Every structure is written in structure tokens, then in C-alpha cells.
Amino acid sequence: MKFDICIVGLGYVGLTLATAFANKGMKVLGVEKRSDVVEKTNRGVPHFQEDGLAEVMSHRVARGDLVAKTAIDADDEIDGIFIITVGTPLNGKGDINLDFIRSATCDVLDHLTDGSLVVLRSTVQAGTCRNIVFPLLQTTGKDFHLAMCPERTLEGRAMEELGRLPQVIGAESAGAHEKAEALFSKLTNAIVRLSSWEAAEILKLVDNTYRDVQFAFANEVARLCEAYSVNAMEVINGGKLGYERTNVALPGLVGGPCLEKDPHILAASAFEKGLTLEITSASRLVNERQPDETVDFIHAEANRRGVEETGIIAVMGIAFKGVPETDDLRGAMSVRVIESLRRKFPKATIRLFDPVIEPAKLEAGFKDCSASGSIREVIAGADIAVITNNHPRFKTWAPNQMVEEMTGDGFIYDYWNHFSTNNLSNGGRLYYAVGNT
């Protein structure tokens, strides 16, 4: 078969990008090792929740513009464009695993022709293009072009942002810049040229680490306010009114596939040059220890109220975020909250609910928990309700409505301050939030 472009890796980044290029009339080959993902893709069905993706994808697959395979066939003809979008997970020590990058690069070697463009779009440690991808491509003896073009879309808005956000192109030759710009100009007119692969690699890491640092400061503010029995939302929102020099973020759980990973990769990139990034490391520490710190409060409050050790805990909002909504559990801090709750309440029953994720999928992922299909069902008879993401559906239930479905001593802990401006009482406080305990 003949294809204009080959995209290696059909995860969140690769599948949305492949669909976007197919929607511009390109013939796209998507290569993915997971056979179940290949099967679903060839039926025009995304394997994750993403607004607007299913409609475009099903249309383009039906037209033959997007085809998925587990490997590039010997008789596949690709018109000189390869994009690597495979995952770069962290290992148990917080170090990046680049094995998928090496494997994906090797997958394209036999199909490279003179003048081919290879684009690395995965999030990687600085120096990956120079030290891993480029040397492997050189073994072909072909005259190729290499560019680093990091993905920066927001889950839930990828299809819209691929046509709007500036596309970053890091390359070290005029030919690579021109070819990469011609490719991504099919999606957007906004192109940012950078003079090296490392500049583009670092840019992506800096973008996400900056957000992590902002959120960590907000969580520090929340800790301070709690110590003084002050409402952090009152402090943060009050400081913004008519004072443009202050724009503190709101506190809450900080995770997801980018923010829980990219600061570690940035710190590792610095370590390679003998540098320690103190602010980056401290911010990640603040955000990573929040689940245990907050569950300590939940446990102490449960003891104060006399909640039975065999009680029921309802955890709502399991995906890493609720706005834009997603079913993605990668890097979800709710997972750490659940793990901490299990350690503190080993005899309790933990129920789960997510507005997007099916109960069967939740029960498959959390073997020692049950899952419910609605807010009413998950909180019925619960002693503790914990809200762990910001899906707007949680605002449709006022806290006093929730506790009416719970036990007499039931209370709510909200990581996203959905109701922090309410003054709620019913024989004692019913509602607590990060920065408002």
C-alpha cells in the first residue's frame, strides 16, 4: 500500500495526530504493537475518550485515509515521512525509559529513503535526538532529515488544538526545518522554529514543569492556610481581585501523564550536566506527598467522629482530571489517594465512581474496590466521600444533599474545592477541602 506518512505509536498523541493528518487528506499508516488498539483503530473506534475524535476518525478510516498495523509491511510504500510518538514511561526510580524510542527508531530504518524526514514527537530527556535517534538513523547510510516537534495538546481538546496551537520545530539544518514546516503547516499556520533538537526537547519539559511549580506553590499556600484555620480559596481569590500582578493557581491534586512525569525528566536532563534543579524537585515533592498528607487528615477526622474501621469510603472522580473530561488514569493522583486510603483504612469498603469511566473498567483496574454507576449509588450509606477530580457533575450535588445519603457522621473531603465558599454545618462540619479544613 502507498502512504503519505507513517506514525509509529497510536497512543493518545499518535492517534489524534494520525487522525488530524488523515482529515487533511493524507494517507496515514499508524503502527502500534498492541493488536487490540490496531483492531479498534481499523474499525474507526478510539481506544480512549477524546472530544471530537470518534466522529473524524470513523469517517477517515471508512475512506481508507487511516490504516493501522502492528508493523510496517515490506510492500508498504511510505512517501518519506515518519513520526515517532511512542510512550516514554518512568521506571520505579523515577528515571525515563527510552526503550520504546530505540525500538520505534529501529522500526523505520529499513523503510528510510534518501531525503526522508523523521520527526520525534515523544516527550524525552534532552539529548535523546542527538544521542539515540540520530546515531541509529545514521546506520542506514541514507541522507535523512531529523526534527524534534514535541506534542503539547491538552487531553480533551487535542483535535481543536492541533489546528490552532503553534507547532514547535527543533532542527539543525535548513532542509529539516523546511520539510517539517511543510508537514505541520497542513495543520496550522503557526510555526515556531528552534535552532536545535535540544531546544525543542527542553521546551516541552519546561512548559509542563512550569505548571507543576505553579500548582505546587498553590498547594503550599493551602498547607499554610490550614495551619492557621484560614480558607485558602478566600486568600487566593481575594489576592487576584483588581491586582494583576498576582495570579496564584488553585490548590488540588497534580498529576496526569505529563505533570507527574515531565518535571522528573527535566531534572534528569539537568543532572546529565551536573546540575540540580531545586525548585523543580521541591515542587514535585510537594505535589507527590499531598495524597498521604490529606489522607492523614481524613483518617484523623474519621477517628474524631467515631467512624467504624469497617466503614464505607466513596471515592469520586478517578480519571486524572474532569475538565476537559477524560477516561485517562495515567498519572492520576486519585490512584495514590486510593492506595493511601487503603493503608489507613485496611478494613474499610472502598467504592469508586467516575462520570466517564465505566464501572467494569474501574473494578478491573482496582481489584479490591467496587464501582458504582452514579453519584447516588456510590455515596449511599457511605461514611466518607472523597472527590478527587474536577468533573462538573460533582457540582450538581450540594454537600448537604450528599450527606443525606450518607451515614449520620458522614463527611466530605474535596480535593478541588467545588463548594469551599459554602458555610456548611449539620451538628458539626460536613465539608472539607484542600486549604479549607
PDB file of C-alpha atoms in Angstrom, residues 129-339:
ATOM      1  CA  CYS A 129      17.663  13.053  19.366  1.00  0.00           C
ATOM      2  CA  ARG A 130      21.412  13.575  19.310  1.00  0.00           C
ATOM      3  CA  ASN A 131      22.490  10.537  21.312  1.00  0.00           C
ATOM      4  CA  ILE A 132      19.911   7.901  20.382  1.00  0.00           C
ATOM      5  CA  VAL A 133      17.738   8.662  17.356  1.00  0.00           C
ATOM      6  CA  PHE A 134      20.330  10.346  15.107  1.00  0.00           C
ATOM      7  CA  PRO A 135      23.040   7.656  15.508  1.00  0.00           C
ATOM      8  CA  LEU A 136      20.541   4.873  14.798  1.00  0.00           C
ATOM      9  CA  LEU A 137      19.312   6.624  11.653  1.00  0.00           C
ATOM     10  CA  GLN A 138      22.905   7.123  10.517  1.00  0.00           C
ATOM     11  CA  THR A 139      23.419   3.356  10.357  1.00  0.00           C
ATOM     12  CA  THR A 140      21.221   3.267   7.234  1.00  0.00           C
ATOM     13  CA  GLY A 141      23.694   5.310   5.226  1.00  0.00           C
ATOM     14  CA  LYS A 142      20.751   7.334   3.910  1.00  0.00           C
ATOM     15  CA  ASP A 143      20.581  11.111   3.577  1.00  0.00           C
ATOM     16  CA  PHE A 144      17.766  11.893   6.036  1.00  0.00           C
ATOM     17  CA  HIS A 145      16.341  14.855   7.948  1.00  0.00           C
ATOM     18  CA  LEU A 146      15.585  14.752  11.696  1.00  0.00           C
ATOM     19  CA  ALA A 147      13.352  17.167  13.615  1.00  0.00           C
ATOM     20  CA  MET A 148      12.096  17.325  17.192  1.00  0.00           C
ATOM     21  CA  CYS A 149       8.467  18.513  17.208  1.00  0.00           C
ATOM     22  CA  PRO A 150       7.019  17.991  20.710  1.00  0.00           C
ATOM     23  CA  GLU A 151       3.345  17.333  21.325  1.00  0.00           C
ATOM     24  CA  ARG A 152       1.664  19.986  23.507  1.00  0.00           C
ATOM     25  CA  THR A 153      -2.076  19.367  23.202  1.00  0.00           C
ATOM     26  CA  LEU A 154      -4.454  19.226  26.154  1.00  0.00           C
ATOM     27  CA  GLU A 155      -6.334  15.978  26.626  1.00  0.00           C
ATOM     28  CA  GLY A 156      -9.952  16.599  25.753  1.00  0.00           C
ATOM     29  CA  ARG A 157      -9.095  19.384  23.300  1.00  0.00           C
ATOM     30  CA  ALA A 158      -6.487  17.734  21.097  1.00  0.00           C
ATOM     31  CA  MET A 159      -8.430  17.807  17.840  1.00  0.00           C
ATOM     32  CA  GLU A 160      -9.141  21.514  18.221  1.00  0.00           C
ATOM     33  CA  GLU A 161      -5.659  22.424  19.461  1.00  0.00           C
ATOM     34  CA  LEU A 162      -3.838  20.551  16.692  1.00  0.00           C
ATOM     35  CA  GLY A 163      -5.333  23.090  14.306  1.00  0.00           C
ATOM     36  CA  ARG A 164      -4.649  26.108  16.494  1.00  0.00           C
ATOM     37  CA  LEU A 165      -1.574  25.752  18.702  1.00  0.00           C
ATOM     38  CA  PRO A 166       1.847  26.771  17.361  1.00  0.00           C
ATOM     39  CA  GLN A 167       3.829  23.734  16.262  1.00  0.00           C
ATOM     40  CA  VAL A 168       7.395  23.723  17.581  1.00  0.00           C
ATOM     41  CA  ILE A 169      10.102  22.548  15.191  1.00  0.00           C
ATOM     42  CA  GLY A 170      13.605  21.945  16.508  1.00  0.00           C
ATOM     43  CA  ALA A 171      16.098  21.049  13.791  1.00  0.00           C
ATOM     44  CA  GLU A 172      19.718  21.642  12.841  1.00  0.00           C
ATOM     45  CA  SER A 173      19.511  22.004   9.071  1.00  0.00           C
ATOM     46  CA  ALA A 174      17.522  24.163   6.711  1.00  0.00           C
ATOM     47  CA  GLY A 175      16.235  21.050   4.944  1.00  0.00           C
ATOM     48  CA  ALA A 176      14.838  19.532   8.129  1.00  0.00           C
ATOM     49  CA  HIS A 177      13.183  22.808   9.090  1.00  0.00           C
ATOM     50  CA  GLU A 178      11.611  23.205   5.656  1.00  0.00           C
ATOM     51  CA  LYS A 179      10.286  19.652   5.449  1.00  0.00           C
ATOM     52  CA  ALA A 180       8.899  19.678   8.994  1.00  0.00           C
ATOM     53  CA  GLU A 181       7.331  23.088   8.471  1.00  0.00           C
ATOM     54  CA  ALA A 182       5.703  21.952   5.215  1.00  0.00           C
ATOM     55  CA  LEU A 183       4.261  18.951   7.064  1.00  0.00           C
ATOM     56  CA  PHE A 184       2.861  20.710  10.125  1.00  0.00           C
ATOM     57  CA  SER A 185       1.614  23.658   8.093  1.00  0.00           C
ATOM     58  CA  LYS A 186      -1.075  21.276   6.897  1.00  0.00           C
ATOM     59  CA  LEU A 187      -2.490  21.516  10.428  1.00  0.00           C
ATOM     60  CA  THR A 188      -1.729  25.099  11.446  1.00  0.00           C
ATOM     61  CA  ASN A 189      -0.177  28.319  10.178  1.00  0.00           C
ATOM     62  CA  ALA A 190       1.604  28.935  13.495  1.00  0.00           C
ATOM     63  CA  ILE A 191       5.139  27.510  13.421  1.00  0.00           C
ATOM     64  CA  VAL A 192       7.891  28.097  15.981  1.00  0.00           C
ATOM     65  CA  ARG A 193      11.399  27.395  14.662  1.00  0.00           C
ATOM     66  CA  LEU A 194      14.102  26.439  17.147  1.00  0.00           C
ATOM     67  CA  SER A 195      17.768  26.067  16.273  1.00  0.00           C
ATOM     68  CA  SER A 196      18.466  22.661  17.829  1.00  0.00           C
ATOM     69  CA  TRP A 197      16.912  19.373  18.838  1.00  0.00           C
ATOM     70  CA  GLU A 198      17.760  20.040  22.479  1.00  0.00           C
ATOM     71  CA  ALA A 199      15.952  23.374  22.472  1.00  0.00           C
ATOM     72  CA  ALA A 200      12.720  21.670  21.396  1.00  0.00           C
ATOM     73  CA  GLU A 201      13.212  18.771  23.822  1.00  0.00           C
ATOM     74  CA  ILE A 202      13.710  21.168  26.732  1.00  0.00           C
ATOM     75  CA  LEU A 203      10.870  23.489  25.679  1.00  0.00           C
ATOM     76  CA  LYS A 204       8.290  20.727  26.143  1.00  0.00           C
ATOM     77  CA  LEU A 205       9.667  19.841  29.574  1.00  0.00           C
ATOM     78  CA  VAL A 206       9.767  23.483  30.667  1.00  0.00           C
ATOM     79  CA  ASP A 207       6.148  24.088  29.610  1.00  0.00           C
ATOM     80  CA  ASN A 208       4.801  21.336  31.855  1.00  0.00           C
ATOM     81  CA  THR A 209       7.246  21.835  34.720  1.00  0.00           C
ATOM     82  CA  TYR A 210       6.263  25.496  34.900  1.00  0.00           C
ATOM     83  CA  ARG A 211       2.665  24.431  35.515  1.00  0.00           C
ATOM     84  CA  ASP A 212       3.768  21.884  38.106  1.00  0.00           C
ATOM     85  CA  VAL A 213       5.677  24.577  40.001  1.00  0.00           C
ATOM     86  CA  GLN A 214       2.657  26.893  39.923  1.00  0.00           C
ATOM     87  CA  PHE A 215       0.371  24.224  41.335  1.00  0.00           C
ATOM     88  CA  ALA A 216       2.921  23.242  43.965  1.00  0.00           C
ATOM     89  CA  PHE A 217       3.007  26.811  45.251  1.00  0.00           C
ATOM     90  CA  ALA A 218      -0.798  26.801  45.447  1.00  0.00           C
ATOM     91  CA  ASN A 219      -0.623  23.600  47.479  1.00  0.00           C
ATOM     92  CA  GLU A 220       1.960  25.203  49.772  1.00  0.00           C
ATOM     93  CA  VAL A 221      -0.417  28.125  50.291  1.00  0.00           C
ATOM     94  CA  ALA A 222      -3.160  25.634  51.136  1.00  0.00           C
ATOM     95  CA  ARG A 223      -0.973  23.941  53.748  1.00  0.00           C
ATOM     96  CA  LEU A 224      -0.170  27.287  55.368  1.00  0.00           C
ATOM     97  CA  CYS A 225      -3.811  28.368  55.412  1.00  0.00           C
ATOM     98  CA  GLU A 226      -4.862  25.093  57.001  1.00  0.00           C
ATOM     99  CA  ALA A 227      -2.286  25.627  59.753  1.00  0.00           C
ATOM    100  CA  TYR A 228      -3.886  28.997  60.541  1.00  0.00           C
ATOM    101  CA  SER A 229      -7.506  27.795  60.053  1.00  0.00           C
ATOM    102  CA  VAL A 230      -7.860  30.149  57.093  1.00  0.00           C
ATOM    103  CA  ASN A 231      -9.710  29.361  53.859  1.00  0.00           C
ATOM    104  CA  ALA A 232      -7.083  29.164  51.103  1.00  0.00           C
ATOM    105  CA  MET A 233      -9.648  29.884  48.386  1.00  0.00           C
ATOM    106  CA  GLU A 234     -10.558  33.130  50.113  1.00  0.00           C
ATOM    107  CA  VAL A 235      -6.900  34.122  50.258  1.00  0.00           C
ATOM    108  CA  ILE A 236      -6.063  33.145  46.678  1.00  0.00           C
ATOM    109  CA  ASN A 237      -9.181  34.560  45.033  1.00  0.00           C
ATOM    110  CA  GLY A 238      -9.092  37.704  47.160  1.00  0.00           C
ATOM    111  CA  GLY A 239      -5.493  38.357  46.147  1.00  0.00           C
ATOM    112  CA  LYS A 240      -6.402  38.354  42.456  1.00  0.00           C
ATOM    113  CA  LEU A 241      -9.196  40.924  42.619  1.00  0.00           C
ATOM    114  CA  GLY A 242      -8.039  44.109  40.916  1.00  0.00           C
ATOM    115  CA  TYR A 243      -4.383  43.146  41.427  1.00  0.00           C
ATOM    116  CA  GLU A 244      -2.997  41.975  38.116  1.00  0.00           C
ATOM    117  CA  ARG A 245       0.464  41.119  39.448  1.00  0.00           C
ATOM    118  CA  THR A 246      -0.889  38.149  41.413  1.00  0.00           C
ATOM    119  CA  ASN A 247      -2.392  35.098  39.719  1.00  0.00           C
ATOM    120  CA  VAL A 248      -1.868  32.200  42.099  1.00  0.00           C
ATOM    121  CA  ALA A 249      -3.254  28.878  40.863  1.00  0.00           C
ATOM    122  CA  LEU A 250      -5.857  26.952  42.850  1.00  0.00           C
ATOM    123  CA  PRO A 251      -4.736  24.038  45.042  1.00  0.00           C
ATOM    124  CA  GLY A 252      -5.569  20.426  44.315  1.00  0.00           C
ATOM    125  CA  LEU A 253      -4.228  17.093  43.103  1.00  0.00           C
ATOM    126  CA  VAL A 254      -1.500  17.495  40.466  1.00  0.00           C
ATOM    127  CA  GLY A 255      -0.814  14.592  38.153  1.00  0.00           C
ATOM    128  CA  GLY A 256      -1.658  13.150  34.780  1.00  0.00           C
ATOM    129  CA  PRO A 257       0.596  11.665  32.099  1.00  0.00           C
ATOM    130  CA  CYS A 258       2.598  14.904  31.684  1.00  0.00           C
ATOM    131  CA  LEU A 259       2.818  16.707  35.012  1.00  0.00           C
ATOM    132  CA  GLU A 260       3.677  13.603  37.021  1.00  0.00           C
ATOM    133  CA  LYS A 261       6.493  12.772  34.584  1.00  0.00           C
ATOM    134  CA  ASP A 262       7.965  15.789  32.790  1.00  0.00           C
ATOM    135  CA  PRO A 263       9.493  17.512  35.857  1.00  0.00           C
ATOM    136  CA  HIS A 264      11.414  14.312  36.600  1.00  0.00           C
ATOM    137  CA  ILE A 265      12.669  14.203  33.004  1.00  0.00           C
ATOM    138  CA  LEU A 266      13.700  17.861  33.173  1.00  0.00           C
ATOM    139  CA  ALA A 267      15.584  17.209  36.424  1.00  0.00           C
ATOM    140  CA  ALA A 268      17.278  14.186  34.848  1.00  0.00           C
ATOM    141  CA  SER A 269      18.294  16.307  31.850  1.00  0.00           C
ATOM    142  CA  ALA A 270      19.926  18.790  34.230  1.00  0.00           C
ATOM    143  CA  PHE A 271      21.626  16.016  36.197  1.00  0.00           C
ATOM    144  CA  GLU A 272      23.348  14.856  32.999  1.00  0.00           C
ATOM    145  CA  LYS A 273      25.129  18.221  33.000  1.00  0.00           C
ATOM    146  CA  GLY A 274      25.926  18.186  36.714  1.00  0.00           C
ATOM    147  CA  LEU A 275      23.062  20.490  37.683  1.00  0.00           C
ATOM    148  CA  THR A 276      20.383  20.137  40.359  1.00  0.00           C
ATOM    149  CA  LEU A 277      17.061  21.893  39.782  1.00  0.00           C
ATOM    150  CA  GLU A 278      15.988  22.683  43.335  1.00  0.00           C
ATOM    151  CA  ILE A 279      12.659  24.377  42.596  1.00  0.00           C
ATOM    152  CA  THR A 280      11.625  21.671  40.121  1.00  0.00           C
ATOM    153  CA  SER A 281      12.449  18.882  42.567  1.00  0.00           C
ATOM    154  CA  ALA A 282      10.832  20.596  45.544  1.00  0.00           C
ATOM    155  CA  SER A 283       7.634  21.284  43.605  1.00  0.00           C
ATOM    156  CA  ARG A 284       7.259  17.662  42.581  1.00  0.00           C
ATOM    157  CA  LEU A 285       7.839  16.626  46.201  1.00  0.00           C
ATOM    158  CA  VAL A 286       5.052  18.942  47.399  1.00  0.00           C
ATOM    159  CA  ASN A 287       2.607  17.592  44.831  1.00  0.00           C
ATOM    160  CA  GLU A 288       3.544  13.936  45.286  1.00  0.00           C
ATOM    161  CA  ARG A 289       3.214  13.919  49.064  1.00  0.00           C
ATOM    162  CA  GLN A 290      -0.192  15.613  49.077  1.00  0.00           C
ATOM    163  CA  PRO A 291      -2.237  12.377  48.901  1.00  0.00           C
ATOM    164  CA  ASP A 292      -0.655  10.946  52.053  1.00  0.00           C
ATOM    165  CA  GLU A 293      -0.852  14.260  53.926  1.00  0.00           C
ATOM    166  CA  THR A 294      -4.520  14.774  53.121  1.00  0.00           C
ATOM    167  CA  VAL A 295      -5.476  11.176  53.851  1.00  0.00           C
ATOM    168  CA  ASP A 296      -3.846  11.621  57.251  1.00  0.00           C
ATOM    169  CA  PHE A 297      -6.384  14.399  57.877  1.00  0.00           C
ATOM    170  CA  ILE A 298      -9.259  12.266  56.586  1.00  0.00           C
ATOM    171  CA  HIS A 299      -8.215   9.430  58.905  1.00  0.00           C
ATOM    172  CA  ALA A 300      -7.923  11.745  61.918  1.00  0.00           C
ATOM    173  CA  GLU A 301     -11.341  13.274  61.208  1.00  0.00           C
ATOM    174  CA  ALA A 302     -12.880   9.820  60.844  1.00  0.00           C
ATOM    175  CA  ASN A 303     -11.457   8.829  64.226  1.00  0.00           C
ATOM    176  CA  ARG A 304     -12.743  12.042  65.807  1.00  0.00           C
ATOM    177  CA  ARG A 305     -16.238  11.271  64.530  1.00  0.00           C
ATOM    178  CA  GLY A 306     -16.091   7.657  65.616  1.00  0.00           C
ATOM    179  CA  VAL A 307     -16.336   6.246  62.095  1.00  0.00           C
ATOM    180  CA  GLU A 308     -16.087   2.459  62.202  1.00  0.00           C
ATOM    181  CA  GLU A 309     -12.919   0.857  60.812  1.00  0.00           C
ATOM    182  CA  THR A 310     -15.181  -1.285  58.625  1.00  0.00           C
ATOM    183  CA  GLY A 311     -16.982   1.740  57.206  1.00  0.00           C
ATOM    184  CA  ILE A 312     -17.600   2.712  53.586  1.00  0.00           C
ATOM    185  CA  ILE A 313     -15.477   5.244  51.696  1.00  0.00           C
ATOM    186  CA  ALA A 314     -16.754   6.617  48.382  1.00  0.00           C
ATOM    187  CA  VAL A 315     -14.088   7.990  46.017  1.00  0.00           C
ATOM    188  CA  MET A 316     -15.443  10.017  43.108  1.00  0.00           C
ATOM    189  CA  GLY A 317     -13.587  11.225  40.010  1.00  0.00           C
ATOM    190  CA  ILE A 318     -10.902   8.641  39.258  1.00  0.00           C
ATOM    191  CA  ALA A 319      -9.566   9.939  35.917  1.00  0.00           C
ATOM    192  CA  PHE A 320      -6.672  12.358  36.349  1.00  0.00           C
ATOM    193  CA  LYS A 321      -8.911  15.317  35.523  1.00  0.00           C
ATOM    194  CA  GLY A 322     -12.542  16.106  34.828  1.00  0.00           C
ATOM    195  CA  VAL A 323     -12.223  19.246  32.668  1.00  0.00           C
ATOM    196  CA  PRO A 324     -11.901  18.613  29.769  1.00  0.00           C
ATOM    197  CA  GLU A 325     -13.279  15.198  30.653  1.00  0.00           C
ATOM    198  CA  THR A 326     -11.164  12.122  30.010  1.00  0.00           C
ATOM    199  CA  ASP A 327     -11.020   8.464  30.960  1.00  0.00           C
ATOM    200  CA  ASP A 328      -7.225   8.569  31.320  1.00  0.00           C
ATOM    201  CA  LEU A 329      -5.822   7.041  34.518  1.00  0.00           C
ATOM    202  CA  ARG A 330      -2.157   7.588  33.631  1.00  0.00           C
ATOM    203  CA  GLY A 331      -0.527   9.528  36.418  1.00  0.00           C
ATOM    204  CA  ALA A 332      -3.887  10.015  38.156  1.00  0.00           C
ATOM    205  CA  MET A 333      -3.261  11.145  41.729  1.00  0.00           C
ATOM    206  CA  SER A 334      -6.590   9.566  42.648  1.00  0.00           C
ATOM    207  CA  VAL A 335      -4.740   6.246  42.415  1.00  0.00           C
ATOM    208  CA  ARG A 336      -2.345   7.414  45.133  1.00  0.00           C
ATOM    209  CA  VAL A 337      -5.244   8.667  47.220  1.00  0.00           C
ATOM    210  CA  ILE A 338      -6.932   5.264  46.972  1.00  0.00           C
ATOM    211  CA  GLU A 339      -3.687   3.496  47.877  1.00  0.00           C
TER     212      GLU A 339
END
